mmCIF file of C-alpha atoms in Angstrom:
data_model
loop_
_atom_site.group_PDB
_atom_site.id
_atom_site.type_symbol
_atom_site.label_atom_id
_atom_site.label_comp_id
_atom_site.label_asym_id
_atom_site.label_seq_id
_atom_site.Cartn_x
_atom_site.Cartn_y
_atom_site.Cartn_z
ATOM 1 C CA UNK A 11 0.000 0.000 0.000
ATOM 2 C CA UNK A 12 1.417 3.643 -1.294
ATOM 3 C CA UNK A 13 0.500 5.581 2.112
ATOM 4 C CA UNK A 14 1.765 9.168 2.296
ATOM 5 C CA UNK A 15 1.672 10.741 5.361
ATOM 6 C CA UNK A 16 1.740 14.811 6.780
ATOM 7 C CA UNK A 17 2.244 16.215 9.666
ATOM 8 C CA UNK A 18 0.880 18.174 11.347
ATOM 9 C CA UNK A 19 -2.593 17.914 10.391
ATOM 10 C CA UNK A 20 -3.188 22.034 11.131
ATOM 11 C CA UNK A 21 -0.430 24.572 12.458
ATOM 12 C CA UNK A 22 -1.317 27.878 13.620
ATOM 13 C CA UNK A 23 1.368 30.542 13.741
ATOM 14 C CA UNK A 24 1.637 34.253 13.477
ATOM 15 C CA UNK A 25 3.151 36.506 11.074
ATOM 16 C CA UNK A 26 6.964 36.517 10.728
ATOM 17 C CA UNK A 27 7.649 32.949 12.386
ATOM 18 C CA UNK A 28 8.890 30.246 10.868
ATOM 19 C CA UNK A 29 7.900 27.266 9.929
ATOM 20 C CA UNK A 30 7.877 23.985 8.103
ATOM 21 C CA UNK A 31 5.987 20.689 8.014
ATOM 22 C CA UNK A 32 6.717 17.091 6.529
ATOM 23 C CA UNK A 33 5.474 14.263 4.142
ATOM 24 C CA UNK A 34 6.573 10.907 4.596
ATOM 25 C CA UNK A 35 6.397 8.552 1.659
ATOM 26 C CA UNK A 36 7.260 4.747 0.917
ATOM 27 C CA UNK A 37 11.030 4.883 0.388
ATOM 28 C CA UNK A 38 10.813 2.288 -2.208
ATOM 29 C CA UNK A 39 9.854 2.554 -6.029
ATOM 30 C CA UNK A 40 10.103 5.783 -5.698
ATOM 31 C CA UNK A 41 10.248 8.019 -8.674
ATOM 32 C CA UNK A 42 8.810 11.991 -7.637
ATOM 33 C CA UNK A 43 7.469 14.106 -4.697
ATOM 34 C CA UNK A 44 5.543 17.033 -5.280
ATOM 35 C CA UNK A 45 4.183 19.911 -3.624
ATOM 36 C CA UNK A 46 1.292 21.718 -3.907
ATOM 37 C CA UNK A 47 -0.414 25.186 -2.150
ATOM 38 C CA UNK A 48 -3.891 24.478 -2.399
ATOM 39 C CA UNK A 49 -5.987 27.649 -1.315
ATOM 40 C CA UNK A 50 -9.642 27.431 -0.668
ATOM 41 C CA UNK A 51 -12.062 27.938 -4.269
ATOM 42 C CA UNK A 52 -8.637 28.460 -6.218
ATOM 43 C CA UNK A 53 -6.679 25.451 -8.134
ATOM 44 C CA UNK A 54 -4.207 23.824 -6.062
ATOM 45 C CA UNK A 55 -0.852 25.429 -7.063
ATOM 46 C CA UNK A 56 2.268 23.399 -8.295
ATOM 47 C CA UNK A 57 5.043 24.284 -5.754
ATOM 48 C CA UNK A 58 7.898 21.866 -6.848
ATOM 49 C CA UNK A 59 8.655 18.430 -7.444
ATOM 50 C CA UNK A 60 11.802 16.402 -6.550
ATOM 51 C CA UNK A 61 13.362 13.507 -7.707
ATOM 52 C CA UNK A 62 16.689 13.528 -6.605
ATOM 53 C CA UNK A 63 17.503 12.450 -3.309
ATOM 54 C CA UNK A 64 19.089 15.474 -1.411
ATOM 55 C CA UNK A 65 17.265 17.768 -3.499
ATOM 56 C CA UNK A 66 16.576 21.385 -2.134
ATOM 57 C CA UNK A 67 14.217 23.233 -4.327
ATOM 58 C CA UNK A 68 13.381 27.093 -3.172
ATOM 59 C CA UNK A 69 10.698 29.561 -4.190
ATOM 60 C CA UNK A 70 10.943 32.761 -2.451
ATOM 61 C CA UNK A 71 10.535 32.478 1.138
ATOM 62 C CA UNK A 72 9.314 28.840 0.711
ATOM 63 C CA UNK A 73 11.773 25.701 0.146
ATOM 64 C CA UNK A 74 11.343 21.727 -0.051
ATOM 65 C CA UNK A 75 13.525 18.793 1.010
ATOM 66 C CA UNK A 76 13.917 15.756 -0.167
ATOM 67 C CA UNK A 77 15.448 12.128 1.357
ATOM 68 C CA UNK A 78 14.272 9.298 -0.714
ATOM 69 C CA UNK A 79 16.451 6.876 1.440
ATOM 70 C CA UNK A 80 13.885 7.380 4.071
ATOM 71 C CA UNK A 81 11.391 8.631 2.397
ATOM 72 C CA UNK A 82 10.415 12.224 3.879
ATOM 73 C CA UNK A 83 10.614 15.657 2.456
ATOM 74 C CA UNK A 84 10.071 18.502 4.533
ATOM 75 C CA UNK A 85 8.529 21.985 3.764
ATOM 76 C CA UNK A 86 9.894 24.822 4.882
ATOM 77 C CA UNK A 87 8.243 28.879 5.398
ATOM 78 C CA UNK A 88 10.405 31.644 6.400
ATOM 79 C CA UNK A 89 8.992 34.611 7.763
ATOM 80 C CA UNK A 90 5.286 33.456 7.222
ATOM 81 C CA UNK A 91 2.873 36.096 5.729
ATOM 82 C CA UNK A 92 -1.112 35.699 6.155
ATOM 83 C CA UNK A 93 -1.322 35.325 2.197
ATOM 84 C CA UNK A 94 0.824 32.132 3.148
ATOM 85 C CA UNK A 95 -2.327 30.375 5.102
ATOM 86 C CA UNK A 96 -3.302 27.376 2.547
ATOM 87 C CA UNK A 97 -3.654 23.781 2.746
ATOM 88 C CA UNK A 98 0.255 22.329 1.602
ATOM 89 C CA UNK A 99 -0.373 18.722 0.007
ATOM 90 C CA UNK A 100 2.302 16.494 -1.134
ATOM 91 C CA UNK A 101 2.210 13.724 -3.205
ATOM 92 C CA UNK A 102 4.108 10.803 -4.310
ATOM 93 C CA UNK A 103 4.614 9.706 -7.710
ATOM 94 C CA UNK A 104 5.759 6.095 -8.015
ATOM 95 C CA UNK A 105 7.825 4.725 -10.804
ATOM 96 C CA UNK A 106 6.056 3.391 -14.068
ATOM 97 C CA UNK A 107 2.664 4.827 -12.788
ATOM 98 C CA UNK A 108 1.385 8.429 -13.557
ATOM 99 C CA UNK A 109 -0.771 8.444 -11.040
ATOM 100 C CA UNK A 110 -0.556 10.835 -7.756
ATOM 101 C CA UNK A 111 -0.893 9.470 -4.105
ATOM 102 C CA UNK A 112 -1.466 12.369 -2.104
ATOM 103 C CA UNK A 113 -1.009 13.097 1.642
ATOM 104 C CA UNK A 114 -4.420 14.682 3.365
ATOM 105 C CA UNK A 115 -2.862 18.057 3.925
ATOM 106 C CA UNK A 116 -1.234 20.204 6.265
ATOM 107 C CA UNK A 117 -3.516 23.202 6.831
ATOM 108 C CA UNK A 118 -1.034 26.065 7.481
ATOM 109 C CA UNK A 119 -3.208 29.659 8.975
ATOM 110 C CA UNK A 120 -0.563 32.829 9.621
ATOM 111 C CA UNK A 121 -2.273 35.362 12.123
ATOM 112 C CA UNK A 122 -1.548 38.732 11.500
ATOM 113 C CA UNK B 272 -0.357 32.246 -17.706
ATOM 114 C CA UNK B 273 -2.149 29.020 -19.010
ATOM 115 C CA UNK B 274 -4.377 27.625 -16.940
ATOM 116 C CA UNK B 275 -7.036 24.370 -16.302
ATOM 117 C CA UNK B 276 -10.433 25.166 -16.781
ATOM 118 C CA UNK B 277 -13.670 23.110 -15.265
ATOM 119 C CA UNK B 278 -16.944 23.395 -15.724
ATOM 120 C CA UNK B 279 -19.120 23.447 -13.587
ATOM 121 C CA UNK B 280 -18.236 24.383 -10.511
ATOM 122 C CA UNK B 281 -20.806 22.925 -8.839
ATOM 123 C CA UNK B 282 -24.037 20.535 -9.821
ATOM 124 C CA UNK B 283 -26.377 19.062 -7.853
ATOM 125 C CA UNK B 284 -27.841 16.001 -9.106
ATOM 126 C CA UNK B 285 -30.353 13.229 -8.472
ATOM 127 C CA UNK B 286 -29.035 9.685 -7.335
ATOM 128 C CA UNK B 287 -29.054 7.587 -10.736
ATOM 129 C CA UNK B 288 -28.504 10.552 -12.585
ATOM 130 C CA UNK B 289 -25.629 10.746 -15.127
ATOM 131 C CA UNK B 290 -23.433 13.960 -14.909
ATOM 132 C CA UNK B 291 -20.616 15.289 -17.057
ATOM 133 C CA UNK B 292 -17.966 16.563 -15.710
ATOM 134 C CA UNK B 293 -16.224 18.940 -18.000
ATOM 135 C CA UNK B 294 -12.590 20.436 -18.567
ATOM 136 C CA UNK B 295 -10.076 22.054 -20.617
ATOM 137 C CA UNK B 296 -7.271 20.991 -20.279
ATOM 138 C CA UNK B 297 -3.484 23.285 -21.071
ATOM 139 C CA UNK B 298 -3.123 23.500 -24.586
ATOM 140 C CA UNK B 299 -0.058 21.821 -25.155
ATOM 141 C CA UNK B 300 -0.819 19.120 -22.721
ATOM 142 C CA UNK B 301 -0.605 16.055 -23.737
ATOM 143 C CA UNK B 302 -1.437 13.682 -20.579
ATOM 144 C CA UNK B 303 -5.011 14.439 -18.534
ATOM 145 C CA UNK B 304 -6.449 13.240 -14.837
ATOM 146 C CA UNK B 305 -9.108 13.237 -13.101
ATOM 147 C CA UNK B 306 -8.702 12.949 -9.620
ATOM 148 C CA UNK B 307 -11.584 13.482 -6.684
ATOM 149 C CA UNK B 308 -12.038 14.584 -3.068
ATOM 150 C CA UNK B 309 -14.871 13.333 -0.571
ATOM 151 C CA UNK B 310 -15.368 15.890 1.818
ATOM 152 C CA UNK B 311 -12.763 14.763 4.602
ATOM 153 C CA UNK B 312 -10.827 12.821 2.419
ATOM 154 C CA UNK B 313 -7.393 12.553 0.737
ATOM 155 C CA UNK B 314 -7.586 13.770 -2.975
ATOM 156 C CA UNK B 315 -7.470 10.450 -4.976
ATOM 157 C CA UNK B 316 -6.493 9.369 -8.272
ATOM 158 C CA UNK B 317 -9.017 8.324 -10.661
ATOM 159 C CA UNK B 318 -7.745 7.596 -14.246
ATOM 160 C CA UNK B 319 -5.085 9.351 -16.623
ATOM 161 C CA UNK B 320 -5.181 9.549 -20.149
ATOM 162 C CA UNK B 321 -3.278 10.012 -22.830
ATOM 163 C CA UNK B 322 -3.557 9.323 -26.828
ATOM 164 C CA UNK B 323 -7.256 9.002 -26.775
ATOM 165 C CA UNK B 324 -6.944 6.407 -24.421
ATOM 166 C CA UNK B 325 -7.165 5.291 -20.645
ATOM 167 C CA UNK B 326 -3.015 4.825 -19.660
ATOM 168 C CA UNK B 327 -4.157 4.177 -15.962
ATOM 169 C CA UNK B 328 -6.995 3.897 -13.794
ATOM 170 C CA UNK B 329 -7.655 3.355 -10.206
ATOM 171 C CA UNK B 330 -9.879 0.672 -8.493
ATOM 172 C CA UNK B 331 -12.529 3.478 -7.724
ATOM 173 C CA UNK B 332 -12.788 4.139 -11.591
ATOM 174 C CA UNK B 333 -15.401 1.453 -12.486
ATOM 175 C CA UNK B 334 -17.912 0.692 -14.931
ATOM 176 C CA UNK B 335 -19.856 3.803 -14.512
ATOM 177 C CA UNK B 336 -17.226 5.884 -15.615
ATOM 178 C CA UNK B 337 -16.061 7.089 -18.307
ATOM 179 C CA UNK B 338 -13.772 9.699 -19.799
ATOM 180 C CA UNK B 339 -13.652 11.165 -24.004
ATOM 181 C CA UNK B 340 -12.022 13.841 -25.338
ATOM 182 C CA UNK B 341 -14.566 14.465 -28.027
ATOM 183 C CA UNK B 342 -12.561 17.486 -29.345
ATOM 184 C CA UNK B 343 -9.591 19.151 -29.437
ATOM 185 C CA UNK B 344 -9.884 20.737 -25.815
ATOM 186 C CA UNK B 345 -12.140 19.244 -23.652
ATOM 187 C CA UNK B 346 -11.815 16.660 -21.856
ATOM 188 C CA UNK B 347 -14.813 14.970 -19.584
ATOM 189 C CA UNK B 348 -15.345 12.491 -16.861
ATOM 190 C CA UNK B 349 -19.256 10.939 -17.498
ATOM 191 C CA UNK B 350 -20.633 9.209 -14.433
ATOM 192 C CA UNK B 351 -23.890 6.919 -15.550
ATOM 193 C CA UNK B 352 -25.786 6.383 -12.663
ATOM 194 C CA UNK B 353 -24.863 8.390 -9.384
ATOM 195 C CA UNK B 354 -24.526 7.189 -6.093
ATOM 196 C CA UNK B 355 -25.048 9.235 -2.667
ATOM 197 C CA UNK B 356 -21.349 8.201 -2.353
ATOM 198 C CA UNK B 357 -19.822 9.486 -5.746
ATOM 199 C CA UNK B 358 -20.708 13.621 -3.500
ATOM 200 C CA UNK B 359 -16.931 14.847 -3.997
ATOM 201 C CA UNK B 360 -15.051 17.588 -5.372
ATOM 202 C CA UNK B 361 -13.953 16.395 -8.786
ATOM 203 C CA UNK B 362 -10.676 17.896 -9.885
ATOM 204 C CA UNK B 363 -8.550 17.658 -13.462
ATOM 205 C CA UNK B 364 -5.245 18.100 -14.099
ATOM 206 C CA UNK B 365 -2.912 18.157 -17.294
ATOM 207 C CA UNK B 366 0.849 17.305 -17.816
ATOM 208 C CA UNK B 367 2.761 18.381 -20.740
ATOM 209 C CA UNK B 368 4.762 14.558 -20.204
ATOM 210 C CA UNK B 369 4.558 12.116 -18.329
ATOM 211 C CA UNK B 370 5.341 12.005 -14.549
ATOM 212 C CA UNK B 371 5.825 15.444 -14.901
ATOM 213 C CA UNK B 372 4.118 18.017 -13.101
ATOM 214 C CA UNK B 373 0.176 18.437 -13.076
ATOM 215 C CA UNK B 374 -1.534 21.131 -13.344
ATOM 216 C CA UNK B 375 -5.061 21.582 -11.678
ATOM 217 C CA UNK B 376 -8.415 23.050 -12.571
ATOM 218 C CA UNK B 377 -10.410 24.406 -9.728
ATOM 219 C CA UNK B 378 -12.253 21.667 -9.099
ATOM 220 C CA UNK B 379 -16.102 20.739 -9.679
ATOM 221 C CA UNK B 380 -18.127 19.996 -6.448
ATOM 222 C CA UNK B 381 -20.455 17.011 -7.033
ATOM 223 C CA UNK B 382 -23.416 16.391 -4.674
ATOM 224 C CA UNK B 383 -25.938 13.855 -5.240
ATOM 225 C CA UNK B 384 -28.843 13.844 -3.323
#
């Protein structure tokens, strides 16, 4: 079974912190992870994907991890802004299959 | 910047009603999806398609669906006879290749009564 896991469920934090989350993914047959924004009534947004194990990806004050040996990649916010609250999904892309297995969420809200 | 398109963005229907689920996919795309969310849920993979044909589909995707691209630029997911259980958002999603990335419409939000 291709389970893909987040954590935590919600996180609640106010403007300026930090902050980061994780997916955890089966470590084998792996082929891509990707991350998506997905705010509420709009089209979940393609943040990155990773294939490589060690891979860093960045995209402005938000950057990815990757370890495929593992099988966790971790999400990272700096300075978090209230346009930053969305629900974060990742989701794991085995090899030979185009489908997604996606992770329930991590449903990030930035107080002002 | 290009975008997914759905339509529409919400339908009610009766149970053992068929629905059609429409989309336009990225124009250079050559690889669509249809995936789904029940309220609660993890967002799950339906089928993907590519060449006019079904490349993959999941164990949910069953006899009473059914996807066609009868043009150039949509693309549709038919449902024959709808059950109380089949109440989910309904999203697609287009790659330019495959396993690359996808790219999602806004979703349609099924409810059958």
């Amino acid at each position: 079974i291709l389970n893909v896991e987040q954590s935590p469920q919600s996180l609640h934090v106010q403007e300026g912190d930090s902050t980061n989350f994780t997916c955890s993914f089966p470590s084998s047959n792996f082929y891509a992870l990707h991350w998506y924004r997905w705010e509420t009534a709009k089209s979940p947004e393609a943040l990155f994907v990773m294939t490589l194990n060690g891979d860093e990806k960045k995209k402005g004050r938000i950057s990815a991890t990757l370890n495929t040996k593992e099988g966790y990649s971790y999400l990272y916010i700096k300075g978090s802004q209230p346009e930053d609250s969305a629900t974060y999904l990742c989701a794991f892309n085995p090899v030979n299959n185009n489908d997604m297995r996606f992770g329930a969420g991590t449903r990030l809200t930035v107080k002002p | 910047e290009p975008e997914v398109t759905q339509t529409p963005s919400h339908q009610v229907t009766q149970m053992g009603q068929e629905v059609i689920l429409r989309c336009v996919p990225i124009s250079n795309h050559l690889y669509f999806y249809w995936y789904r969310q029940i309220l609660g849920q993890k967002v799950e993979f339906l089928v993907s398609f590519y060449n006019n044909e079904i490349s993959e589909k999941s164990e949910i995707f069953d006899d009473q669906f059914s996807v066609e691209r009868p043009d150039g630029s949509n693309f549709t997911l038919k449902i024959r006879s709808t059950k109380l259980e089949d109440s989910a958002m309904y999203f697609c999603a287009s790659s330019e290749r495959y396993q690359e990335t996808q790219y999602f419409g806004p979703g349609t939000r099924l409810l059958v009564l």
